[in-house]
Short mmCIF file of C-alpha atoms in Angstrom, two decimals:
data_model
loop_
_atom_site.label_atom_id
_atom_site.label_comp_id
_atom_site.label_asym_id
_atom_site.label_seq_id
_atom_site.Cartn_x
_atom_site.Cartn_y
_atom_site.Cartn_z
CA UNK A 12 -0.10 -0.04 -0.40
CA UNK A 13 1.03 3.53 -0.51
CA UNK A 14 2.37 5.87 2.13
CA UNK A 15 2.03 9.07 0.04
CA UNK A 16 -0.69 11.88 0.12
CA UNK A 17 -3.59 11.60 -2.16
CA UNK A 18 -6.64 13.38 -2.83
CA UNK A 19 -9.34 11.04 -2.69
CA UNK A 20 -11.52 10.82 0.40
CA UNK A 21 -11.92 9.01 2.67
CA UNK A 22 -13.65 5.83 3.20
CA UNK A 23 -15.18 4.47 5.41
CA UNK A 24 -13.16 1.56 7.38
CA UNK A 25 -12.77 -0.47 10.14
CA UNK A 26 -10.91 1.37 12.88
CA UNK A 27 -8.42 -2.02 12.70
CA UNK A 28 -7.68 -1.37 9.00
CA UNK A 29 -4.92 0.75 9.67
CA UNK A 30 -3.09 -2.03 12.03
CA UNK A 31 -2.16 -3.79 8.84
CA UNK A 32 0.18 -1.11 8.22
CA UNK A 33 2.98 -3.27 9.56
CA UNK A 34 4.74 -0.13 10.52
CA UNK A 35 1.97 0.86 12.83
CA UNK A 36 1.07 -2.08 14.49
CA UNK A 37 4.51 -2.46 15.49
CA UNK A 38 4.53 1.13 16.98
CA UNK A 39 1.32 0.74 18.14
CA UNK A 40 1.79 -2.41 20.50
CA UNK A 41 5.11 -1.28 21.45
CA UNK A 42 3.63 2.19 22.47
CA UNK A 43 1.08 0.19 24.34
CA UNK A 44 2.86 -1.31 26.96
CA UNK A 45 5.21 1.68 27.48
CA UNK A 46 2.55 3.49 28.19
CA UNK A 47 0.89 0.55 30.88
CA UNK A 48 4.04 0.58 32.20
CA UNK A 49 4.39 4.57 32.35
CA UNK A 50 1.06 4.87 33.98
CA UNK A 51 2.02 2.10 36.87
CA UNK A 52 5.34 4.92 37.34
CA UNK A 53 3.02 7.76 38.21
CA UNK A 54 1.08 5.84 40.43
CA UNK A 55 3.59 4.79 42.27
CA UNK A 56 5.29 7.70 42.31
CA UNK A 57 1.77 10.18 44.08
CA UNK A 58 1.82 7.29 46.27
CA UNK A 59 5.96 7.16 47.36
CA UNK A 60 6.05 10.69 48.04
CA UNK A 61 3.08 10.49 50.24
CA UNK A 62 3.81 7.80 52.52
CA UNK A 63 7.13 9.77 52.55
CA UNK A 64 6.41 12.75 53.27
CA UNK A 65 1.88 12.52 54.20
CA UNK A 66 2.44 16.31 53.14
CA UNK A 67 0.30 16.86 49.73
CA UNK A 68 1.62 19.93 49.25
CA UNK A 69 4.94 18.45 48.06
CA UNK A 70 2.62 15.86 46.45
CA UNK A 71 1.73 18.54 44.51
CA UNK A 72 4.83 20.16 43.85
CA UNK A 73 5.85 17.04 40.84
CA UNK A 74 3.00 18.55 39.05
CA UNK A 75 5.77 21.34 38.37
CA UNK A 76 8.47 18.94 38.39
CA UNK A 77 7.38 17.79 35.08
CA UNK A 78 5.35 20.70 33.30
CA UNK A 79 8.45 22.95 34.02
CA UNK A 80 10.88 20.59 31.61
CA UNK A 81 8.56 19.76 28.64
CA UNK A 82 7.23 23.71 28.48
CA UNK A 83 11.03 24.99 28.32
CA UNK A 84 12.25 21.69 26.47
CA UNK A 85 10.05 21.54 23.30
CA UNK A 86 11.50 24.74 22.81
CA UNK A 87 14.07 22.49 21.87
CA UNK A 88 12.61 18.95 21.43
CA UNK A 89 9.81 19.62 18.69
CA UNK A 90 13.51 21.85 16.03
CA UNK A 91 15.07 17.79 17.18
CA UNK A 92 12.37 16.43 15.34
CA UNK A 93 11.74 17.73 12.42
CA UNK A 94 16.44 17.78 12.33
CA UNK A 95 16.80 13.99 13.14
CA UNK A 96 15.89 10.38 12.49
CA UNK A 97 12.52 10.55 14.32
CA UNK A 98 13.42 6.99 14.91
CA UNK A 99 16.36 6.96 16.66
CA UNK A 100 15.51 9.61 18.20
CA UNK A 101 12.13 7.64 19.97
CA UNK A 102 15.69 5.30 20.00
CA UNK A 103 17.70 7.66 21.99
CA UNK A 104 14.64 8.43 23.76
CA UNK A 105 13.39 5.53 25.10
CA UNK A 106 16.59 3.83 25.89
CA UNK A 107 16.55 7.60 28.53
CA UNK A 108 13.64 6.24 29.98
CA UNK A 109 13.89 3.10 30.51
CA UNK A 110 17.69 4.14 32.94
CA UNK A 111 15.33 6.47 35.17
CA UNK A 112 13.12 3.90 35.44
CA UNK A 113 15.89 1.80 36.69
CA UNK A 114 17.52 4.07 38.72
CA UNK A 115 14.37 4.53 40.26
CA UNK A 116 13.85 1.29 41.09
CA UNK A 117 17.80 0.34 42.24
CA UNK A 118 17.08 4.13 45.23
CA UNK A 119 13.65 2.11 46.65
CA UNK A 120 15.26 -0.88 46.33
CA UNK A 121 17.74 -0.13 48.50
CA UNK A 122 15.84 2.36 50.18
CA UNK A 123 17.97 5.43 50.00
CA UNK A 124 15.25 7.02 48.14
CA UNK A 125 14.30 10.28 49.55
CA UNK A 126 11.85 13.30 47.35
CA UNK A 127 14.75 15.01 45.98
CA UNK A 128 15.65 11.72 44.40
CA UNK A 129 11.91 11.33 43.09
CA UNK A 130 11.58 15.51 42.19
CA UNK A 131 15.17 14.44 40.44
CA UNK A 132 14.41 11.80 37.90
CA UNK A 133 11.28 13.55 37.18
CA UNK A 134 12.58 15.77 35.77
CA UNK A 135 15.05 14.28 34.20
CA UNK A 136 12.75 12.07 32.16
CA UNK A 137 10.11 15.51 31.46
CA UNK A 138 13.39 16.49 29.77
CA UNK A 139 13.49 12.75 27.89
CA UNK A 140 9.06 13.53 27.05
CA UNK A 141 9.35 16.98 25.74
CA UNK A 142 11.98 15.07 23.03
CA UNK A 143 10.51 11.79 22.96
CA UNK A 144 6.54 13.34 22.41
CA UNK A 145 7.10 15.74 18.92
CA UNK A 146 9.06 12.83 17.61
CA UNK A 147 6.43 10.05 18.98
CA UNK A 148 3.82 11.80 17.14
CA UNK A 149 5.80 13.35 13.64
CA UNK A 150 6.94 9.75 12.69
CA UNK A 151 2.86 8.58 12.93
CA UNK A 152 1.86 10.29 9.56
CA UNK A 153 5.18 8.82 7.78
CA UNK A 154 3.94 4.82 8.77
CA UNK A 155 0.26 5.26 7.22
CA UNK A 156 -1.50 6.12 4.31
CA UNK A 157 -2.63 9.84 4.62
CA UNK A 158 -6.73 8.28 4.14
CA UNK A 159 -5.58 6.69 7.14
CA UNK A 160 -4.58 9.09 9.48
CA UNK A 161 -7.95 10.24 11.51
CA UNK A 162 -7.97 6.16 12.28
CA UNK A 163 -4.15 5.57 13.73
CA UNK A 164 -5.62 8.91 15.62
CA UNK A 165 -8.02 7.19 16.80
CA UNK A 166 -6.32 4.19 17.85
CA UNK A 167 -3.90 6.70 19.50
CA UNK A 168 -6.39 7.64 21.38
CA UNK A 169 -7.59 3.87 22.00
CA UNK A 170 -4.12 3.21 23.19
CA UNK A 171 -4.39 6.42 25.29
CA UNK A 172 -7.72 6.02 27.26
CA UNK A 173 -6.45 1.57 27.50
CA UNK A 174 -2.86 2.11 28.69
CA UNK A 175 -4.88 4.69 31.48
CA UNK A 176 -7.13 2.41 32.58
CA UNK A 177 -4.69 -0.90 32.90
CA UNK A 178 -2.00 0.76 34.17
CA UNK A 179 -3.16 2.76 37.01
CA UNK A 180 -5.60 -0.19 38.29
CA UNK A 181 -2.76 -2.97 38.01
CA UNK A 182 -0.03 0.08 39.26
CA UNK A 183 -1.96 -0.29 42.65
CA UNK A 184 -2.01 -4.17 43.01
CA UNK A 185 1.94 -4.57 41.14
CA UNK A 186 2.69 -2.17 44.48
CA UNK A 187 0.49 -4.97 47.34
CA UNK A 188 2.15 -7.17 46.37
CA UNK A 189 5.87 -6.64 44.39
CA UNK A 190 6.37 -2.64 46.32
CA UNK A 191 6.66 0.36 44.74
CA UNK A 192 10.07 -1.35 42.95
CA UNK A 193 8.21 -3.93 41.67
CA UNK A 194 6.12 -0.39 39.59
CA UNK A 195 9.45 0.89 38.52
CA UNK A 196 10.66 -2.29 37.03
CA UNK A 197 7.54 -3.18 34.59
CA UNK A 198 8.37 0.25 33.65
CA UNK A 199 11.62 0.25 33.03
CA UNK A 200 10.66 -3.59 30.91
CA UNK A 201 8.00 -1.91 28.90
CA UNK A 202 10.14 0.85 26.66
CA UNK A 203 11.56 -2.69 26.27
CA UNK A 204 9.14 -2.99 24.11
CA UNK A 205 8.37 0.19 21.83
CA UNK A 206 11.89 0.16 21.89
CA UNK A 207 11.78 -3.19 19.96
CA UNK A 208 9.09 -2.28 17.91
CA UNK A 209 11.73 0.95 16.46
CA UNK A 210 14.20 -1.84 15.79
CA UNK A 211 11.82 -3.45 13.63
CA UNK A 212 10.45 -0.84 11.69
CA UNK A 213 11.33 -0.46 7.48
CA UNK A 214 10.32 3.31 7.11
CA UNK A 215 13.45 5.05 7.02
CA UNK A 216 12.53 8.58 7.18
CA UNK A 217 14.69 11.19 4.89
CA UNK A 218 16.47 13.43 7.14
CA UNK A 219 16.49 17.58 4.58
CA UNK A 220 20.10 18.17 5.17
CA UNK A 221 18.46 22.09 5.16
CA UNK A 222 16.92 21.04 9.14
CA UNK A 223 19.07 22.24 12.45
CA UNK A 224 18.36 22.65 15.15
CA UNK A 225 18.23 25.93 16.86
CA UNK A 226 17.29 28.95 17.82
CA UNK A 227 15.92 29.93 14.64
CA UNK A 228 14.09 27.23 13.81
CA UNK A 229 12.12 26.90 17.21
CA UNK A 230 11.20 30.65 15.27
CA UNK A 231 9.60 28.89 11.98
CA UNK A 232 7.80 26.21 14.17
CA UNK A 233 6.15 28.80 16.00
CA UNK A 234 5.89 31.32 12.74
CA UNK A 235 4.51 28.79 10.52
CA UNK A 236 1.73 28.25 13.76
CA UNK A 237 0.61 31.65 14.73
CA UNK A 238 -0.02 32.28 10.66
CA UNK A 239 -1.98 28.92 10.28
CA UNK A 240 -5.13 30.81 12.53
CA UNK A 241 -6.95 27.02 13.13
CA UNK A 242 -4.20 25.68 14.58
CA UNK A 243 -4.30 29.07 16.79
CA UNK A 244 -7.88 27.60 17.46
CA UNK A 245 -7.47 24.55 17.98
CA UNK A 246 -4.70 24.97 20.62
CA UNK A 247 -5.98 27.36 22.29
CA UNK A 248 -9.92 26.11 23.02
CA UNK A 249 -7.35 22.97 23.95
CA UNK A 250 -5.58 24.63 27.08
CA UNK A 251 -9.17 26.52 27.98
CA UNK A 252 -10.88 24.37 27.76
CA UNK A 253 -9.17 21.70 30.21
CA UNK A 254 -7.87 24.97 32.00
CA UNK A 255 -11.56 25.98 32.77
CA UNK A 256 -12.97 22.48 32.74
CA UNK A 257 -10.71 19.97 34.34
CA UNK A 258 -12.21 19.15 38.08
CA UNK A 259 -9.84 16.09 38.46
CA UNK A 260 -8.34 17.02 41.74
CA UNK A 261 -11.21 17.22 43.37
CA UNK A 262 -13.10 14.31 42.70
CA UNK A 263 -11.56 13.40 46.17
CA UNK A 264 -13.79 16.37 46.63
CA UNK A 265 -16.86 15.74 45.65
CA UNK A 266 -16.83 12.23 46.44
CA UNK A 267 -16.08 12.12 50.01
CA UNK A 268 -18.35 15.46 51.20
CA UNK A 269 -21.05 15.59 47.85
CA UNK A 270 -21.87 12.08 46.90
CA UNK A 271 -20.98 10.81 50.53
CA UNK A 272 -18.43 8.25 49.28
CA UNK A 273 -15.65 5.95 50.07
CA UNK A 274 -12.59 5.56 48.72
CA UNK A 275 -14.49 2.92 45.94
CA UNK A 276 -16.67 5.56 44.71
CA UNK A 277 -13.52 7.68 44.10
CA UNK A 278 -12.03 5.00 41.95
CA UNK A 279 -14.74 4.44 40.65
CA UNK A 280 -15.54 8.53 39.52
CA UNK A 281 -11.69 8.42 37.99
CA UNK A 282 -12.75 5.46 35.59
CA UNK A 283 -15.58 7.33 34.37
CA UNK A 284 -14.30 9.84 32.87
CA UNK A 285 -11.99 7.70 30.82
CA UNK A 286 -13.57 4.34 30.49
CA UNK A 287 -16.50 7.09 28.43
CA UNK A 288 -13.03 7.89 26.45
CA UNK A 289 -12.55 4.53 26.22
CA UNK A 290 -15.87 3.66 24.67
CA UNK A 291 -15.86 6.73 22.60
CA UNK A 292 -12.14 6.29 20.96
CA UNK A 293 -13.35 2.70 19.90
CA UNK A 294 -16.39 4.11 17.89
CA UNK A 295 -15.08 7.00 16.11
CA UNK A 296 -12.30 4.14 14.94
CA UNK A 297 -15.15 3.49 12.80
CA UNK A 298 -17.15 6.20 11.86
CA UNK A 299 -13.98 7.95 10.07
CA UNK A 300 -13.15 11.60 10.97
CA UNK A 301 -11.54 12.24 7.48
CA UNK A 302 -15.54 11.49 6.43
CA UNK A 303 -16.88 14.01 8.20
CA UNK A 304 -18.11 16.46 6.40
CA UNK A 305 -17.83 19.70 9.15
CA UNK A 306 -15.20 18.20 11.37
CA UNK A 307 -14.88 22.14 12.78
CA UNK A 308 -18.48 21.85 13.34
CA UNK A 309 -18.30 19.03 15.40
CA UNK A 310 -15.66 19.96 18.09
CA UNK A 311 -16.43 22.15 18.11
CA UNK A 312 -20.43 20.66 19.98
CA UNK A 313 -18.04 18.76 21.71
CA UNK A 314 -16.69 20.37 23.42
CA UNK A 315 -19.71 22.43 24.03
CA UNK A 316 -20.92 19.17 25.52
CA UNK A 317 -18.30 18.51 27.37
CA UNK A 318 -18.54 22.00 29.40
CA UNK A 319 -22.06 21.16 29.54
CA UNK A 320 -21.42 17.50 31.45
CA UNK A 321 -18.83 19.33 33.35
CA UNK A 322 -21.59 21.95 34.50
CA UNK A 323 -24.04 19.01 35.56
CA UNK A 324 -21.37 16.89 37.24
CA UNK A 325 -21.37 20.12 39.70
CA UNK A 326 -24.46 19.83 40.04
CA UNK A 327 -24.95 16.79 40.41
CA UNK A 328 -25.08 14.84 43.85
CA UNK A 329 -26.63 11.31 42.93
CA UNK A 330 -23.62 8.46 42.40
CA UNK A 331 -25.26 7.17 39.85
CA UNK A 332 -25.63 10.28 37.61
CA UNK A 333 -22.35 12.18 38.48
CA UNK A 334 -20.33 8.33 36.69
CA UNK A 335 -22.84 8.86 33.32
CA UNK A 336 -21.80 13.08 33.23
CA UNK A 337 -18.39 12.23 33.98
CA UNK A 338 -18.40 8.97 30.97
CA UNK A 339 -19.86 11.83 29.12
CA UNK A 340 -17.06 14.13 29.51
CA UNK A 341 -14.74 12.13 28.39
CA UNK A 342 -15.99 11.11 25.43
CA UNK A 343 -16.33 14.69 24.00
CA UNK A 344 -13.14 15.28 25.41
CA UNK A 345 -12.19 12.03 23.07
CA UNK A 346 -14.15 13.36 19.99
CA UNK A 347 -12.33 16.83 20.66
CA UNK A 348 -8.49 15.05 20.84
CA UNK A 349 -9.22 13.18 17.89
CA UNK A 350 -10.40 16.09 15.40
CA UNK A 351 -7.76 18.31 16.82
CA UNK A 352 -4.74 15.28 16.16
CA UNK A 353 -6.20 14.90 12.55
CA UNK A 354 -6.55 18.48 11.75
CA UNK A 355 -3.44 19.67 12.94
CA UNK A 356 -1.09 17.13 11.28
CA UNK A 357 -3.18 17.75 7.97
CA UNK A 358 -1.92 21.17 8.55
CA UNK A 359 1.30 21.14 8.58
CA UNK A 360 4.21 19.03 6.15
CA UNK A 361 6.01 17.13 6.93
CA UNK A 362 9.62 18.83 7.98
CA UNK A 363 7.78 20.83 10.58
CA UNK A 364 5.56 18.34 12.64
CA UNK A 365 7.72 18.14 15.20
CA UNK A 366 7.81 21.99 16.33
CA UNK A 367 4.01 21.69 15.78
CA UNK A 368 4.16 18.75 17.78
CA UNK A 369 5.69 19.92 20.42
CA UNK A 370 3.77 23.26 20.46
CA UNK A 371 0.66 22.13 21.19
CA UNK A 372 2.10 19.78 24.11
CA UNK A 373 3.09 23.18 26.02
CA UNK A 374 -0.82 23.33 25.12
CA UNK A 375 -2.67 20.86 25.92
CA UNK A 376 -0.23 19.34 28.42
CA UNK A 377 -0.42 23.80 30.20
CA UNK A 378 -3.76 23.66 30.20
CA UNK A 379 -4.42 20.79 32.68
CA UNK A 380 -1.65 21.18 34.99
CA UNK A 381 -2.62 25.72 35.48
CA UNK A 382 -6.42 24.21 35.94
CA UNK A 383 -5.46 22.26 38.80
CA UNK A 384 -4.43 25.49 40.70
CA UNK A 385 -6.94 26.85 39.66
CA UNK A 386 -9.98 24.78 40.67
CA UNK A 387 -8.71 24.25 43.91
CA UNK A 388 -8.15 27.72 44.70
CA UNK A 389 -11.89 28.49 43.70
CA UNK A 390 -12.71 25.62 45.48
CA UNK A 391 -10.88 26.67 48.66
CA UNK A 392 -12.41 30.11 48.12
CA UNK A 393 -16.18 29.15 47.12
CA UNK A 394 -15.73 24.73 48.13
CA UNK A 395 -15.01 22.03 44.74
CA UNK A 396 -19.35 22.70 43.66
CA UNK A 397 -19.24 26.14 42.76
CA UNK A 398 -15.40 25.38 41.49
CA UNK A 399 -16.92 23.02 39.27
CA UNK A 400 -19.21 25.21 37.91
CA UNK A 401 -18.25 27.87 37.23
CA UNK A 402 -15.27 26.34 35.50
CA UNK A 403 -17.37 24.04 33.24
CA UNK A 404 -19.70 27.57 32.59
CA UNK A 405 -16.83 29.65 31.62
CA UNK A 406 -15.36 26.44 29.37
CA UNK A 407 -18.73 27.35 27.37
CA UNK A 408 -18.08 30.62 27.65
CA UNK A 409 -14.39 29.48 25.85
CA UNK A 410 -16.31 27.36 22.89
CA UNK A 411 -18.71 30.15 22.35
CA UNK A 412 -16.08 32.85 22.11
CA UNK A 413 -13.65 31.17 19.48
CA UNK A 414 -16.95 29.98 17.12
CA UNK A 415 -17.78 33.24 16.35
CA UNK A 416 -14.62 34.85 15.72
CA UNK A 417 -12.53 31.31 14.78
CA UNK A 418 -14.37 31.98 10.85
CA UNK A 419 -11.49 29.01 9.98
CA UNK A 420 -12.20 26.32 12.42
CA UNK A 421 -15.93 26.74 11.37
CA UNK A 422 -15.06 26.92 7.73
CA UNK A 423 -11.95 23.86 8.20
CA UNK A 424 -13.81 20.77 5.75
CA UNK A 425 -10.64 17.20 4.98
CA UNK A 426 -12.26 17.00 1.21
CA UNK A 427 -11.37 21.60 0.79
CA UNK A 428 -7.34 21.21 2.01
CA UNK A 429 -6.72 17.43 1.11
#
């Protein structure tokens, strides 16, 4: 099957047809195993910091250790993904990530671990992720036909949702049976799966000799994104929707004080959003998003539904209904995520995809991280339900504003542009 771009409209097809592309299939399964390990590590780190300190503030600092290096080094990681062989760059970053997971396991099993070890290793893994994530996202379009890119984005979301559900769920069991070091060892070993996949991939990217890792290259990426108003629109939409709509931090408060439930209820609420997202991802794979006549409108409606579901969740005081609204928010967010990724990949030339993805990463990771801080401040001043409801209303106002001003997004057509 040719991997060259085509102007033919995307056909209605099984989502699994994209897995017929050998290289994509290898990378997808390798990344799934690796991401399950990563989610185990993230769960273990949170638990370990709380066991060591019993201080919620120290627990909150781990988010700063993740987001700040990621934002700063993404301006280097993006140009690197465009200037270097993305497959080789991924091999280097996966090896680095394996090494730091192994170090975390070693200091834990020997008993020398402190919160500073955890903070330091988290910073180093975030730096590696600033190179790994743009390279991974930019590599995918070269592994599948252009008409199957929407299916690939849907399956990537399936990959992400499965890894969170399995990784987070299995993480607690692994910690209980094998200790914290067990989760870290599994994470380190899981990187071998994606490393093997990268070694087996036959596709060899053509690296343009003129591309360099430089300040100029970084600004070229910023200039490109700024000139593409549709990219600006979807990045701003993503940032502000997650900034105002993020309510995950308040789930323990909602669970105990509003729904009068316990740890089991908290677990069910936490899983609801991701289960809704996973089910929606599977459906979206069957309905190739590249067949949508007005993808921009569908994207805006999805974020509006996300906002509405957050508002309704904030008003709910009945547990099953709260689970339903969270599942709906996860499903709507998944529609938004798949459409944003597909549009961004299609409007960006291959030689700029790494830089575009690095800028996009700042928006989609910065929104939730800063949003948790905003949600906590409002909840402390006016209560958790008010924080959730007001955040959902603000998110809805953002959607309506972007719907009014972003004509390029409203009018976007896959057929017209590709």
